[in-house]
Coordinates of C-alpha atoms and ligand atoms in Angstrom, one line a residue:
M10 CA -15.7 9.2 -20.8
S11 CA -13.6 9.3 -24.1
E12 CA -12.1 6.1 -25.6
T13 CA -8.7 7.3 -24.8
N14 CA -9.5 8.4 -21.1
P15 CA -6.7 6.3 -19.1
A16 CA -9.5 5.8 -16.5
R17 CA -11.0 3.3 -19.0
K18 CA -7.5 1.6 -19.5
V19 CA -5.6 -1.6 -18.1
A20 CA -1.9 -1.6 -17.5
V21 CA 0.0 -4.7 -17.2
V22 CA 3.3 -4.4 -15.0
T23 CA 5.7 -7.3 -14.9
G24 CA 7.9 -8.2 -12.0
A25 CA 5.5 -6.0 -9.6
A26 CA 5.5 -7.8 -6.5
R27 CA 8.1 -5.6 -5.2
G28 CA 11.0 -2.8 -6.1
I29 CA 10.6 -0.6 -9.5
G30 CA 7.9 -2.7 -10.7
A31 CA 5.6 -2.5 -7.3
A32 CA 6.1 1.2 -7.4
T33 CA 5.5 1.4 -11.2
A34 CA 2.1 -0.4 -10.8
A35 CA 1.0 2.0 -7.8
R36 CA 1.7 5.0 -9.8
L37 CA -0.3 3.8 -12.9
A38 CA -3.1 2.9 -10.9
R39 CA -3.0 6.5 -9.3
D40 CA -2.9 7.7 -12.9
G41 CA -6.0 5.9 -13.4
F42 CA -5.3 2.3 -14.9
A43 CA -6.6 -0.8 -13.7
V44 CA -3.3 -2.7 -13.0
A45 CA -2.3 -6.2 -13.7
V46 CA 0.4 -6.8 -11.2
F47 CA 2.7 -9.8 -12.7
D48 CA 5.2 -11.8 -11.0
L49 CA 6.6 -15.4 -10.7
D50 CA 4.3 -16.0 -7.6
E51 CA 0.6 -14.9 -7.4
A52 CA 1.0 -14.7 -3.7
A53 CA 3.9 -12.5 -3.7
C54 CA 1.6 -9.9 -5.7
A55 CA -0.5 -9.5 -2.8
S56 CA 1.1 -6.4 -1.1
T57 CA 1.4 -4.5 -4.3
V58 CA -2.4 -5.2 -5.1
E59 CA -3.1 -4.2 -1.5
I60 CA -1.4 -1.1 -1.6
I61 CA -3.2 -0.3 -4.9
E62 CA -6.6 -1.2 -3.5
K63 CA -6.2 0.7 -0.4
D64 CA -5.8 3.9 -2.5
G65 CA -9.0 3.1 -4.1
G66 CA -7.4 1.6 -7.3
R67 CA -8.2 -1.6 -8.9
A68 CA -5.7 -4.3 -9.2
L69 CA -5.2 -8.2 -10.0
A70 CA -2.6 -10.5 -9.2
V71 CA -1.1 -12.7 -11.8
G72 CA 1.4 -15.5 -11.3
C73 CA 3.3 -15.6 -14.4
D74 CA 6.9 -16.6 -15.4
V75 CA 7.3 -14.0 -18.3
S76 CA 9.9 -16.2 -20.2
D77 CA 7.5 -18.9 -20.5
P78 CA 5.4 -18.5 -23.9
E79 CA 2.5 -20.4 -22.6
Q80 CA 2.4 -18.5 -19.2
A81 CA 2.7 -15.0 -20.9
E82 CA -0.3 -16.0 -23.1
A83 CA -2.3 -17.5 -20.3
G84 CA -1.3 -14.3 -18.1
V85 CA -2.4 -11.7 -20.9
A86 CA -5.6 -13.8 -21.3
E87 CA -6.7 -13.6 -17.6
V88 CA -6.1 -10.0 -17.7
V89 CA -8.4 -9.7 -20.7
A90 CA -11.0 -11.8 -19.2
E91 CA -10.7 -10.0 -15.6
L92 CA -9.9 -6.5 -16.4
G93 CA -10.2 -6.1 -19.9
A94 CA -7.6 -5.4 -23.0
P95 CA -4.2 -4.5 -21.8
A96 CA -3.6 -0.9 -22.9
V97 CA 0.0 -0.3 -21.7
L98 CA 2.7 -3.2 -21.0
V99 CA 5.6 -2.4 -18.6
N100 CA 8.2 -4.9 -19.2
N101 CA 9.9 -4.8 -15.8
A102 CA 10.7 -8.4 -14.6
G103 CA 14.3 -8.9 -14.2
I104 CA 16.8 -10.9 -12.4
I105 CA 21.0 -10.7 -12.0
R106 CA 23.4 -13.5 -12.4
D107 CA 26.6 -11.4 -12.3
N108 CA 29.9 -13.1 -13.1
L109 CA 32.9 -12.4 -14.9
I110 CA 32.8 -13.8 -18.5
F111 CA 35.6 -16.5 -17.5
K112 CA 33.4 -17.9 -14.9
M113 CA 29.9 -17.3 -16.2
T114 CA 27.9 -20.4 -17.4
P115 CA 25.9 -20.6 -20.4
Q116 CA 22.9 -21.3 -17.8
E117 CA 23.8 -17.7 -16.2
F118 CA 23.5 -16.2 -19.6
D119 CA 20.4 -17.7 -20.8
A120 CA 18.6 -17.1 -17.8
V121 CA 19.2 -13.3 -17.7
I122 CA 18.3 -13.3 -21.5
G123 CA 15.3 -15.3 -21.0
V124 CA 13.4 -13.3 -18.3
H125 CA 14.8 -9.6 -19.4
L126 CA 14.9 -10.1 -23.3
R127 CA 12.6 -13.2 -24.3
G128 CA 10.3 -12.2 -21.5
A129 CA 9.7 -8.8 -22.7
F130 CA 9.3 -10.1 -26.3
L131 CA 6.8 -12.9 -25.2
M132 CA 4.7 -10.1 -23.2
A133 CA 4.8 -7.8 -26.2
K134 CA 3.6 -10.4 -28.7
A135 CA 0.7 -11.2 -26.4
C136 CA -0.3 -7.8 -25.7
Q137 CA 0.4 -6.0 -28.9
K138 CA -2.8 -7.7 -30.5
H139 CA -5.1 -6.1 -28.3
M140 CA -3.5 -2.8 -28.7
V141 CA -3.5 -3.0 -32.2
D142 CA -7.1 -3.7 -32.2
A143 CA -7.9 -0.6 -30.0
K144 CA -5.6 1.4 -32.3
W145 CA -3.8 2.3 -28.9
G146 CA -1.2 1.2 -26.7
R147 CA 2.1 2.0 -24.8
I148 CA 4.9 -0.5 -24.4
I149 CA 7.3 0.5 -22.1
N150 CA 10.6 -1.5 -21.5
M151 CA 12.9 -1.3 -18.6
S152 CA 16.4 -0.9 -19.8
S153 CA 19.4 -0.1 -17.5
A154 CA 22.4 2.0 -17.7
A155 CA 24.2 -1.3 -17.9
A156 CA 23.5 -1.4 -21.4
L157 CA 26.4 1.0 -22.2
G158 CA 28.6 -2.1 -20.6
N159 CA 29.0 -3.1 -16.8
R160 CA 31.9 -5.4 -15.6
G161 CA 30.6 -8.8 -14.2
Q162 CA 27.4 -8.4 -16.4
S163 CA 27.8 -9.6 -19.8
N164 CA 24.5 -11.4 -19.6
Y165 CA 22.6 -8.3 -18.4
S166 CA 24.2 -5.6 -20.3
S167 CA 23.6 -7.6 -23.6
A168 CA 19.9 -8.1 -22.6
K169 CA 19.4 -4.4 -21.6
A170 CA 21.1 -3.3 -24.6
G171 CA 19.0 -5.7 -26.6
L172 CA 15.9 -4.3 -25.1
Q173 CA 16.7 -0.9 -26.5
A174 CA 16.7 -2.5 -29.9
L175 CA 13.4 -4.4 -29.2
T176 CA 11.8 -1.0 -28.2
K177 CA 13.1 0.7 -31.6
T178 CA 11.8 -2.2 -33.7
L179 CA 8.3 -2.4 -32.0
A180 CA 8.1 1.5 -32.5
I181 CA 8.6 1.0 -36.3
E182 CA 6.1 -2.0 -36.5
L183 CA 3.5 -0.8 -34.2
G184 CA 3.4 2.9 -34.7
P185 CA 0.9 2.6 -37.5
F186 CA -1.5 1.3 -35.2
G187 CA -1.2 3.9 -32.4
V188 CA 1.1 1.9 -30.4
T189 CA 4.3 3.4 -29.0
S190 CA 7.1 2.0 -27.5
N191 CA 10.0 3.5 -25.3
C192 CA 12.7 2.3 -22.7
V193 CA 13.2 3.9 -19.3
A194 CA 17.2 3.0 -18.4
P195 CA 17.5 3.4 -14.6
G196 CA 20.8 4.0 -13.0
F197 CA 21.4 2.8 -9.4
I198 CA 18.2 2.5 -7.5
A199 CA 17.8 1.2 -4.0
T200 CA 15.8 -2.0 -4.2
E201 CA 16.4 -5.7 -3.0
M202 CA 18.2 -6.3 -6.5
T203 CA 20.8 -3.8 -5.3
A204 CA 20.7 -4.8 -1.8
A205 CA 21.5 -8.6 -2.9
T206 CA 24.8 -6.9 -4.9
A207 CA 26.0 -5.1 -1.8
E208 CA 25.2 -8.5 0.1
R209 CA 27.5 -10.5 -2.5
M210 CA 30.5 -7.7 -1.8
G211 CA 30.2 -8.1 1.8
I212 CA 29.2 -4.5 2.6
T213 CA 26.2 -2.9 4.1
F214 CA 23.4 -1.5 1.9
E215 CA 24.1 2.0 3.7
E216 CA 28.0 1.8 2.8
F217 CA 27.2 0.6 -0.6
T218 CA 24.7 3.4 -1.7
G219 CA 26.5 5.8 0.0
R220 CA 29.8 5.1 -2.1
Y221 CA 27.6 4.9 -5.1
A222 CA 26.2 8.4 -4.6
T223 CA 29.3 10.2 -4.7
S224 CA 29.7 9.1 -8.4
I225 CA 26.2 10.6 -9.1
P226 CA 25.8 14.0 -10.4
V227 CA 22.9 14.7 -8.0
R228 CA 24.6 13.2 -5.3
R229 CA 21.9 10.4 -4.2
V230 CA 21.0 7.2 -5.6
G231 CA 17.5 6.7 -6.9
A232 CA 14.2 5.6 -5.6
P233 CA 11.5 3.2 -7.4
E234 CA 9.3 6.2 -7.5
D235 CA 12.1 8.1 -9.6
I236 CA 11.4 5.5 -12.4
A237 CA 7.7 5.0 -11.7
Q238 CA 7.0 8.7 -12.8
A239 CA 9.1 8.4 -16.1
V240 CA 7.1 5.2 -16.9
S241 CA 4.0 7.2 -16.3
Y242 CA 4.9 10.0 -18.5
F243 CA 5.6 7.5 -21.7
A244 CA 2.1 5.9 -20.7
R245 CA 0.2 9.2 -21.0
E246 CA -2.1 10.0 -23.8
E247 CA 0.1 13.3 -24.4
A248 CA 3.2 11.2 -24.9
G249 CA 1.7 9.8 -28.2
F250 CA 4.4 11.4 -30.6
V251 CA 7.2 10.2 -28.5
S252 CA 8.5 6.5 -29.6
G253 CA 11.4 4.5 -29.9
Q254 CA 13.2 6.7 -27.3
V255 CA 15.6 5.6 -24.3
L256 CA 15.3 8.0 -21.2
Y257 CA 18.4 7.5 -18.8
V258 CA 17.0 8.2 -15.5
A259 CA 20.2 8.2 -13.7
G260 CA 20.9 11.4 -11.5
G261 CA 23.3 12.4 -14.5
P262 CA 23.9 11.9 -18.1
K263 CA 24.3 8.9 -19.6
G264 CA 24.1 7.2 -23.3
Ligands
NAI26 P1 13.8 -6.7 -8.1 O1 14.7 -8.0 -8.2 O2 13.9 -6.0 -6.8 O3 12.4 -7.4 -8.6 C1 12.4 -7.8 -10.1 C2 11.1 -8.6 -9.7 O4 10.9 -9.3 -11.0 C3 10.8 -9.5 -8.8 O5 9.7 -9.3 -7.9 C4 11.0 -10.9 -9.2 O6 10.3 -11.9 -8.5 C5 10.4 -10.8 -10.7 N1 10.7 -11.7 -11.7 C6 12.0 -12.2 -11.8 N2 11.8 -13.2 -13.0 C7 10.7 -13.2 -13.2 C8 10.1 -13.8 -14.3 N3 10.7 -14.7 -15.2 N4 8.5 -13.6 -14.4 C9 7.9 -12.5 -13.9 N5 8.6 -11.9 -12.7 C10 9.7 -12.2 -12.6 O7 14.4 -5.9 -9.0 P2 14.4 -4.2 -9.2 O8 15.5 -3.5 -8.8 O9 12.7 -3.7 -8.7 O10 14.3 -4.0 -10.7 C11 13.2 -3.9 -11.7 C12 13.8 -3.7 -13.3 O11 14.8 -2.8 -13.1 C13 14.9 -5.1 -13.7 O12 14.2 -5.0 -15.1 C14 16.1 -4.4 -13.8 O13 16.9 -5.0 -14.5 C15 16.0 -2.8 -13.7 N6 16.8 -2.2 -13.1 C16 17.2 -2.0 -11.9 C17 18.2 -1.1 -11.8 C18 18.5 -1.1 -9.9 O14 19.3 -0.2 -9.8 N7 17.5 -1.4 -9.1 C19 18.7 -0.2 -12.4 C20 18.3 -0.6 -13.7 C21 17.4 -1.3 -14.3

């Protein structure tokens, strides 16, 4: 096996207990990575780990609040001890606390920035040293079409735009060490996060996705696997000359 063979590499996916993160973890496992499944609650990671193991892959559940510096460091140390040094990091963990600005509290603003942006920074900081040592790494940050601005999401939009800037800065700083950094920016994806939005709006998820789909050029909402395949691309060996980019995966043009 060559040093760059993905089969010998380890990927960390945050927020991987469900949704886009779970699909991404499963996809990277199929691509040959041993996958560390990070989420707030270790027990909640069990279903993702089970899916990967049933498919013949290797996975490790790690309970970690990515917005906490000590937990991020400890989580990555656990990965190094159990699976080996992380070569791929997918910063996917996220929350929403939607409100119009006149109602949004500073706590709602900080909580969202804390998980998406500070969490991505902390995880990248903890993982990059291993990537730099190995002279190979892939950091993939989950942005959003909301980075372009979205009503009721001044916290989330700011975090997702901030992630694009973080991505470009990491690409510049870490490129000399064989580490690329890119963003996937999903449009509407059917997950528990968007289901919760439908519930808040007082409509069924079917009604919500149906309405949304009419505004999307390909006339459907996205599935977690649509995003997982884009992450898979950025994680590959042959994507090594692609860095600092934002790929909108939204069923039509964005950006
Ligand atoms: P989800 O809500 O289904 O899953 C998010 C996961 O992150 C959950 O398992 C949650 O427990 C975990 N998480 C939350 N806070 C955490 C923390 N502090 N530390 C570790 N894990 C934490 O969300 P979904 O839809 O799968 O979204 C995944 C990512 O994709 C998020 O960053 C989201 O903002 C982004 N995204 C989602 C879109 C969508 O339409 N669903 C569109 C654009 C971006």
